[in-house]
Short mmCIF file of C-alpha atoms and ligand atoms in Angstrom, two decimals:
data_model
loop_
_atom_site.label_atom_id
_atom_site.label_comp_id
_atom_site.label_asym_id
_atom_site.label_seq_id
_atom_site.Cartn_x
_atom_site.Cartn_y
_atom_site.Cartn_z
CA UNK A 1 5.61 -15.02 0.18
CA UNK A 2 4.67 -12.70 -2.68
CA UNK A 3 1.64 -10.74 -1.62
CA UNK A 4 -0.37 -7.62 -2.39
CA UNK A 5 -2.21 -5.34 0.02
CA UNK A 6 -5.31 -4.02 -1.69
CA UNK A 7 -7.81 -1.54 -0.32
CA UNK A 8 -8.94 2.07 -0.35
CA UNK A 9 -6.69 4.87 0.87
CA UNK A 10 -6.54 4.74 4.67
CA UNK A 11 -7.61 1.10 4.94
CA UNK A 12 -4.44 0.22 6.83
CA UNK A 13 -2.41 -1.28 3.97
CA UNK A 14 0.81 0.51 4.92
CA UNK A 15 0.39 -0.14 8.63
CA UNK A 16 -0.13 -3.87 8.11
CA UNK A 17 2.53 -4.15 5.40
CA UNK A 18 5.18 -2.63 7.68
CA UNK A 19 4.33 -5.03 10.53
CA UNK A 20 4.18 -8.07 8.23
CA UNK A 21 7.45 -7.18 6.49
CA UNK A 22 9.13 -7.12 9.88
CA UNK A 23 7.61 -10.45 10.91
CA UNK A 24 8.16 -12.24 7.60
CA UNK A 25 11.57 -10.64 6.90
CA UNK A 26 10.63 -9.65 3.37
CA UNK A 27 10.63 -6.14 1.86
CA UNK A 28 7.65 -3.77 2.11
CA UNK A 29 7.33 -2.07 -1.27
CA UNK A 30 5.10 0.99 -1.28
CA UNK A 31 4.83 2.91 -4.55
CA UNK A 32 3.46 5.84 -2.52
CA UNK A 33 6.62 5.83 -0.33
CA UNK A 34 8.82 5.68 -3.44
CA UNK A 35 7.02 8.69 -4.90
CA UNK A 36 7.21 10.62 -1.62
CA UNK A 37 10.94 10.03 -1.25
CA UNK A 38 11.42 11.27 -4.84
CA UNK A 39 9.31 14.34 -4.07
CA UNK A 40 11.47 15.02 -1.01
CA UNK A 41 14.65 14.74 -3.10
CA UNK A 42 13.07 16.84 -5.86
CA UNK A 43 13.95 14.33 -8.60
CA UNK A 44 12.27 14.55 -12.04
CA UNK A 45 10.10 11.56 -11.05
CA UNK A 46 9.14 13.39 -7.86
CA UNK A 47 8.14 16.54 -9.73
CA UNK A 48 6.00 14.53 -12.14
CA UNK A 49 4.40 12.38 -9.42
CA UNK A 50 3.57 15.37 -7.20
CA UNK A 51 1.29 16.94 -9.78
CA UNK A 52 -0.89 13.82 -9.82
CA UNK A 53 -0.69 12.99 -6.11
CA UNK A 54 -1.72 16.51 -5.01
CA UNK A 55 -4.74 16.29 -7.29
CA UNK A 56 -5.80 12.92 -5.85
CA UNK A 57 -5.18 11.26 -9.22
CA UNK A 58 -3.02 8.26 -10.10
CA UNK A 59 0.50 8.62 -11.46
CA UNK A 60 0.46 7.27 -15.07
CA UNK A 61 0.70 3.49 -15.40
CA UNK A 62 3.88 3.38 -17.52
CA UNK A 63 5.82 5.41 -14.95
CA UNK A 64 4.56 3.37 -12.01
CA UNK A 65 5.03 0.00 -13.69
CA UNK A 66 8.66 0.68 -14.60
CA UNK A 67 9.47 1.63 -10.99
CA UNK A 68 8.04 -1.65 -9.73
CA UNK A 69 9.79 -3.62 -12.45
CA UNK A 70 13.17 -2.23 -11.30
CA UNK A 71 12.38 -2.75 -7.65
CA UNK A 72 11.32 -6.41 -7.78
CA UNK A 73 14.54 -7.36 -9.54
CA UNK A 74 16.61 -6.34 -6.52
CA UNK A 75 18.11 -9.30 -4.63
CA UNK A 76 16.09 -8.67 -1.46
CA UNK A 77 12.92 -9.60 -3.38
CA UNK A 78 14.10 -13.17 -4.05
CA UNK A 79 12.30 -14.47 -0.95
CA UNK A 80 9.19 -12.45 -1.68
CA UNK A 81 7.69 -9.03 -1.02
CA UNK A 82 4.67 -7.21 0.28
CA UNK A 83 3.34 -4.86 -2.37
CA UNK A 84 1.47 -1.92 -0.84
CA UNK A 85 -0.47 0.39 -3.16
CA UNK A 86 0.44 -1.43 -6.36
CA UNK A 87 -1.24 -2.45 -8.61
CA UNK A 88 -3.93 0.22 -8.57
CA UNK A 89 -5.40 -0.23 -12.05
CA UNK A 90 -6.25 -3.24 -14.24
CA UNK A 91 -3.47 -2.41 -16.76
CA UNK A 92 -0.95 -2.26 -13.88
CA UNK A 93 -2.13 -5.67 -12.67
CA UNK A 94 -1.78 -7.16 -16.14
CA UNK A 95 1.72 -5.72 -16.55
CA UNK A 96 2.60 -7.01 -13.08
CA UNK A 97 1.52 -10.55 -14.03
CA UNK A 98 3.67 -10.33 -17.17
CA UNK A 99 6.78 -9.14 -15.33
CA UNK A 100 6.40 -11.86 -12.68
CA UNK A 101 5.99 -14.49 -15.36
CA UNK A 102 9.32 -13.35 -16.87
CA UNK A 103 11.07 -14.15 -13.58
CA UNK A 104 8.99 -17.33 -13.14
CA UNK A 105 7.18 -16.04 -10.10
CA UNK A 106 3.58 -15.38 -9.21
CA UNK A 107 1.42 -13.66 -6.64
CA UNK A 108 0.38 -16.06 -3.91
CA UNK A 109 -2.01 -13.88 -1.94
CA UNK A 110 -3.98 -10.65 -2.24
CA UNK A 111 -5.33 -9.26 1.02
CA UNK A 112 -8.25 -6.92 0.39
CA UNK A 113 -8.79 -4.66 3.39
CA UNK A 114 -12.25 -3.14 3.29
CA UNK A 115 -13.34 -0.07 5.24
CA UNK A 116 -16.25 2.36 4.81
CA UNK A 117 -15.58 5.78 3.32
CA UNK A 118 -16.70 7.52 6.54
CA UNK A 119 -14.07 5.66 8.61
CA UNK A 120 -11.44 6.44 5.99
CA UNK A 121 -11.98 10.18 6.20
CA UNK A 122 -11.48 10.06 10.00
CA UNK A 123 -8.34 7.97 9.66
CA UNK A 124 -6.72 10.26 7.13
CA UNK A 125 -7.35 13.33 9.28
CA UNK A 126 -5.26 11.84 12.10
CA UNK A 127 -2.57 10.13 10.03
CA UNK A 128 1.06 10.99 10.74
CA UNK A 129 3.86 9.62 8.58
CA UNK A 130 7.55 8.87 8.94
CA UNK A 131 9.94 8.86 6.01
CA UNK A 132 11.08 5.37 7.16
CA UNK A 133 7.70 3.93 6.10
CA UNK A 134 6.02 3.75 9.54
CA UNK A 135 2.56 5.22 9.89
CA UNK A 136 0.87 6.52 13.04
CA UNK A 137 -2.49 7.94 14.04
CA UNK A 138 -2.85 10.65 16.67
CA UNK A 139 -5.64 8.69 18.42
CA UNK A 140 -5.64 5.09 17.14
CA UNK A 141 -1.91 4.47 17.02
CA UNK A 142 0.06 7.31 18.58
CA UNK A 143 3.86 7.26 18.76
CA UNK A 144 5.43 6.93 22.24
CA UNK A 145 6.79 10.48 22.02
CA UNK A 146 4.54 13.08 20.40
CA UNK A 147 5.52 13.77 16.77
CA UNK A 148 8.51 11.40 16.77
CA UNK A 149 8.86 7.97 15.09
CA UNK A 150 9.24 5.05 17.57
CA UNK A 151 11.30 3.08 15.07
CA UNK A 152 13.85 5.62 13.81
CA UNK A 153 13.46 8.83 15.84
CA UNK A 154 12.64 11.04 12.85
CA UNK A 155 10.09 13.84 13.01
CA UNK A 156 6.62 12.79 11.81
CA UNK A 157 4.82 14.75 9.10
CA UNK A 158 1.32 15.23 7.71
CA UNK A 159 0.87 14.26 4.06
CA UNK A 160 -0.18 17.10 1.73
CA UNK A 161 -2.73 14.77 0.12
CA UNK A 162 -4.40 13.91 3.46
CA UNK A 163 -6.47 17.09 3.50
CA UNK A 164 -10.17 16.34 3.23
CA UNK A 165 -10.79 17.66 -0.29
CA UNK A 166 -7.93 15.55 -1.69
CA UNK A 167 -9.06 12.51 0.30
CA UNK A 168 -12.52 12.78 -1.32
CA UNK A 169 -10.87 12.92 -4.75
CA UNK A 170 -8.69 9.90 -3.90
CA UNK A 171 -11.75 7.94 -2.84
CA UNK A 172 -13.37 8.68 -6.21
CA UNK A 173 -10.20 7.54 -7.95
CA UNK A 174 -10.19 4.37 -5.83
CA UNK A 175 -13.80 3.46 -6.64
CA UNK A 176 -13.36 4.13 -10.38
CA UNK A 177 -9.91 2.70 -11.07
CA UNK A 178 -8.73 0.45 -8.23
CA UNK A 179 -11.81 -1.38 -6.92
CA UNK A 180 -12.13 -3.43 -10.18
CA UNK A 181 -8.98 -5.24 -9.01
CA UNK A 182 -11.09 -7.01 -6.37
CA UNK A 183 -12.82 -9.01 -9.12
CA UNK A 184 -9.58 -9.38 -11.06
CA UNK A 185 -7.85 -11.21 -8.21
CA UNK A 186 -11.04 -12.93 -7.01
CA UNK A 187 -11.29 -14.55 -10.45
CA UNK A 188 -7.72 -15.78 -10.12
CA UNK A 189 -8.57 -17.34 -6.74
CA UNK A 190 -5.99 -15.19 -4.94
CA UNK A 191 -8.19 -12.78 -2.98
CA UNK A 192 -8.96 -12.91 0.72
CA UNK A 193 -11.11 -10.21 2.33
CA UNK A 194 -10.21 -8.76 5.69
CA UNK A 195 -12.40 -6.39 7.71
CA UNK A 196 -10.31 -3.24 8.15
CA UNK A 197 -12.62 -1.79 10.81
CA UNK A 198 -11.09 -4.05 13.48
CA UNK A 199 -8.08 -2.99 15.54
CA UNK A 200 -4.59 -2.95 14.06
CA UNK A 201 -3.57 -5.92 16.26
CA UNK A 202 -6.62 -8.02 15.39
CA UNK A 203 -6.13 -7.34 11.69
CA UNK A 204 -2.48 -8.39 11.85
CA UNK A 205 -3.44 -11.63 13.63
CA UNK A 206 -6.04 -12.38 11.00
CA UNK A 207 -3.59 -11.85 8.13
CA UNK A 208 -0.85 -13.92 9.80
CA UNK A 209 -3.34 -16.79 10.23
CA UNK A 210 -4.17 -16.58 6.51
CA UNK A 211 -0.48 -16.66 5.58
CA UNK A 212 0.20 -19.61 7.92
CA UNK A 213 -2.62 -21.55 6.27
CA UNK A 214 -1.16 -20.92 2.80
CA UNK A 215 2.31 -21.93 3.95
CA UNK A 216 0.96 -25.21 5.38
CA UNK A 217 -0.24 -26.26 1.93
P1 ADP B 1 -2.69 5.51 0.36
O1 ADP B 1 -1.98 4.35 1.00
O2 ADP B 1 -3.16 6.48 1.37
O3 ADP B 1 -3.75 5.11 -0.59
P2 ADP B 1 -0.24 5.76 -1.16
O4 ADP B 1 0.85 6.18 -0.28
O5 ADP B 1 -0.33 4.33 -1.52
O6 ADP B 1 -1.61 6.27 -0.51
O7 ADP B 1 -0.25 6.60 -2.51
C1 ADP B 1 -0.24 8.00 -2.49
C2 ADP B 1 -0.48 8.51 -3.89
O8 ADP B 1 0.61 8.09 -4.75
C3 ADP B 1 -1.74 8.00 -4.57
O9 ADP B 1 -2.88 8.77 -4.24
C4 ADP B 1 -1.36 8.13 -6.05
O10 ADP B 1 -1.46 9.46 -6.49
C5 ADP B 1 0.12 7.75 -6.03
N1 ADP B 1 0.30 6.30 -6.26
C6 ADP B 1 0.72 5.39 -5.34
N2 ADP B 1 0.75 4.15 -5.88
C7 ADP B 1 0.31 4.29 -7.16
C8 ADP B 1 0.09 3.38 -8.24
N3 ADP B 1 0.29 2.06 -8.10
N4 ADP B 1 -0.35 3.89 -9.41
C9 ADP B 1 -0.56 5.20 -9.58
N5 ADP B 1 -0.38 6.11 -8.61
C10 ADP B 1 0.05 5.66 -7.40
P1 ADP B 2 -3.18 2.99 3.83
O1 ADP B 2 -1.75 2.58 3.65
O2 ADP B 2 -4.14 1.91 3.42
O3 ADP B 2 -3.50 4.31 3.20
P2 ADP B 2 -2.47 3.45 6.62
O4 ADP B 2 -1.84 2.18 7.03
O5 ADP B 2 -1.60 4.61 6.35
O6 ADP B 2 -3.47 3.19 5.38
O7 ADP B 2 -3.56 3.84 7.73
C1 ADP B 2 -4.31 5.06 7.66
C2 ADP B 2 -4.43 5.68 9.06
O8 ADP B 2 -5.28 4.87 9.86
C3 ADP B 2 -3.10 5.78 9.81
O9 ADP B 2 -3.12 6.95 10.59
C4 ADP B 2 -3.08 4.52 10.69
O10 ADP B 2 -2.32 4.71 11.89
C5 ADP B 2 -4.56 4.33 11.00
N1 ADP B 2 -4.96 2.91 11.06
C6 ADP B 2 -4.48 1.87 10.31
N2 ADP B 2 -5.11 0.71 10.62
C7 ADP B 2 -6.02 1.02 11.57
C8 ADP B 2 -6.99 0.24 12.31
N3 ADP B 2 -7.15 -1.08 12.10
N4 ADP B 2 -7.75 0.89 13.22
C9 ADP B 2 -7.60 2.22 13.42
N5 ADP B 2 -6.72 3.01 12.78
C10 ADP B 2 -5.93 2.42 11.86
ZN1 ZN B 3 10.56 6.29 11.25
#
C-alpha cells in the first residue's frame, strides 16, 4: 500500500501513520520527523529547515522533494509506505507523481483527515513527542509513565513550533499552500475524507476498513 496522510497540523496524521505502519508492516515516512532529527544532529539540512519550521513556514520544495526521492528508493519502501506530511504543496505533489512514475509506482490512497482550527489549537497545546516517531497528548493520549515514551522509553519533548503563535502561522500556511491538495487528489479519484474529530481508535478503525476495501479489489 502506497498512501498519503493529508490534513492540517494536529489532525492526527502522525498518530494514525505510526499505528498503521505497525499494522501494515510498511514504513512511516514523516518529512517533519526527518527535519527534526536533522535539527537535533545539527546537520546543514537541520540548520536550514529550522529557520522555516520555527517561523511556521514550509521548507523549500526542492529541498523537501530531494529528501523524499532518496527515502522512497530504500529497499523497505518496496512493499509500500505511509507518507505523513508530504506532499504539502502542489509542486511537491507533481514532483512526487513524476518520481513514482520513474519507479513504475503510484499512490493508491490519500486519507484526508479534517479537523476544525479550534480543535487543532487545543491538540497542539497538549502534544508531546518522542524522537522515535510516536506522538502523545497529555489528556487525549497520555503515555503510561508521565513524560516517557511507551514504545522506546525515551524522554518526551514539546516541539518548539507547537507554541500558539507558531501554530496560528502554520494554520495559515496550511490553508494557503496545502489545502489545494484536497482537490488535486480528489480529481485523481484517490481521496477519501475521514473525520478527525473522532477518537484515535475510531479513526484507525475507519482507515483500516478503507484500506481493506481497496485491497479486496
Ligand atoms: P505537523 O504534523 O504538525 O503538521 P510536521 O511534523 O509534519 O508537522 O512538520 C513540521 C514542520 O516541518 C512544518 O511546519 C514545515 O515547516 C516542515 N515540513 C514538514 N513537511 C514538509 C513538507 N512536505 N514541505 C515543506 N515543509 C515541511
Ligand atoms: P499531525 O501529525 O497531523 O500534526 P498528531 O498525530 O501529532 O497530528 O496529533 C496532534 C495531537 O493530537 C497529538 O498530541 C495527538 O496525541 C493528539 N491526537 C491525535 N489524534 C487525536 C484524536 N483523534 N483525538 C484526540 N487527540 C488526538
Ligand atoms: Zn519513543
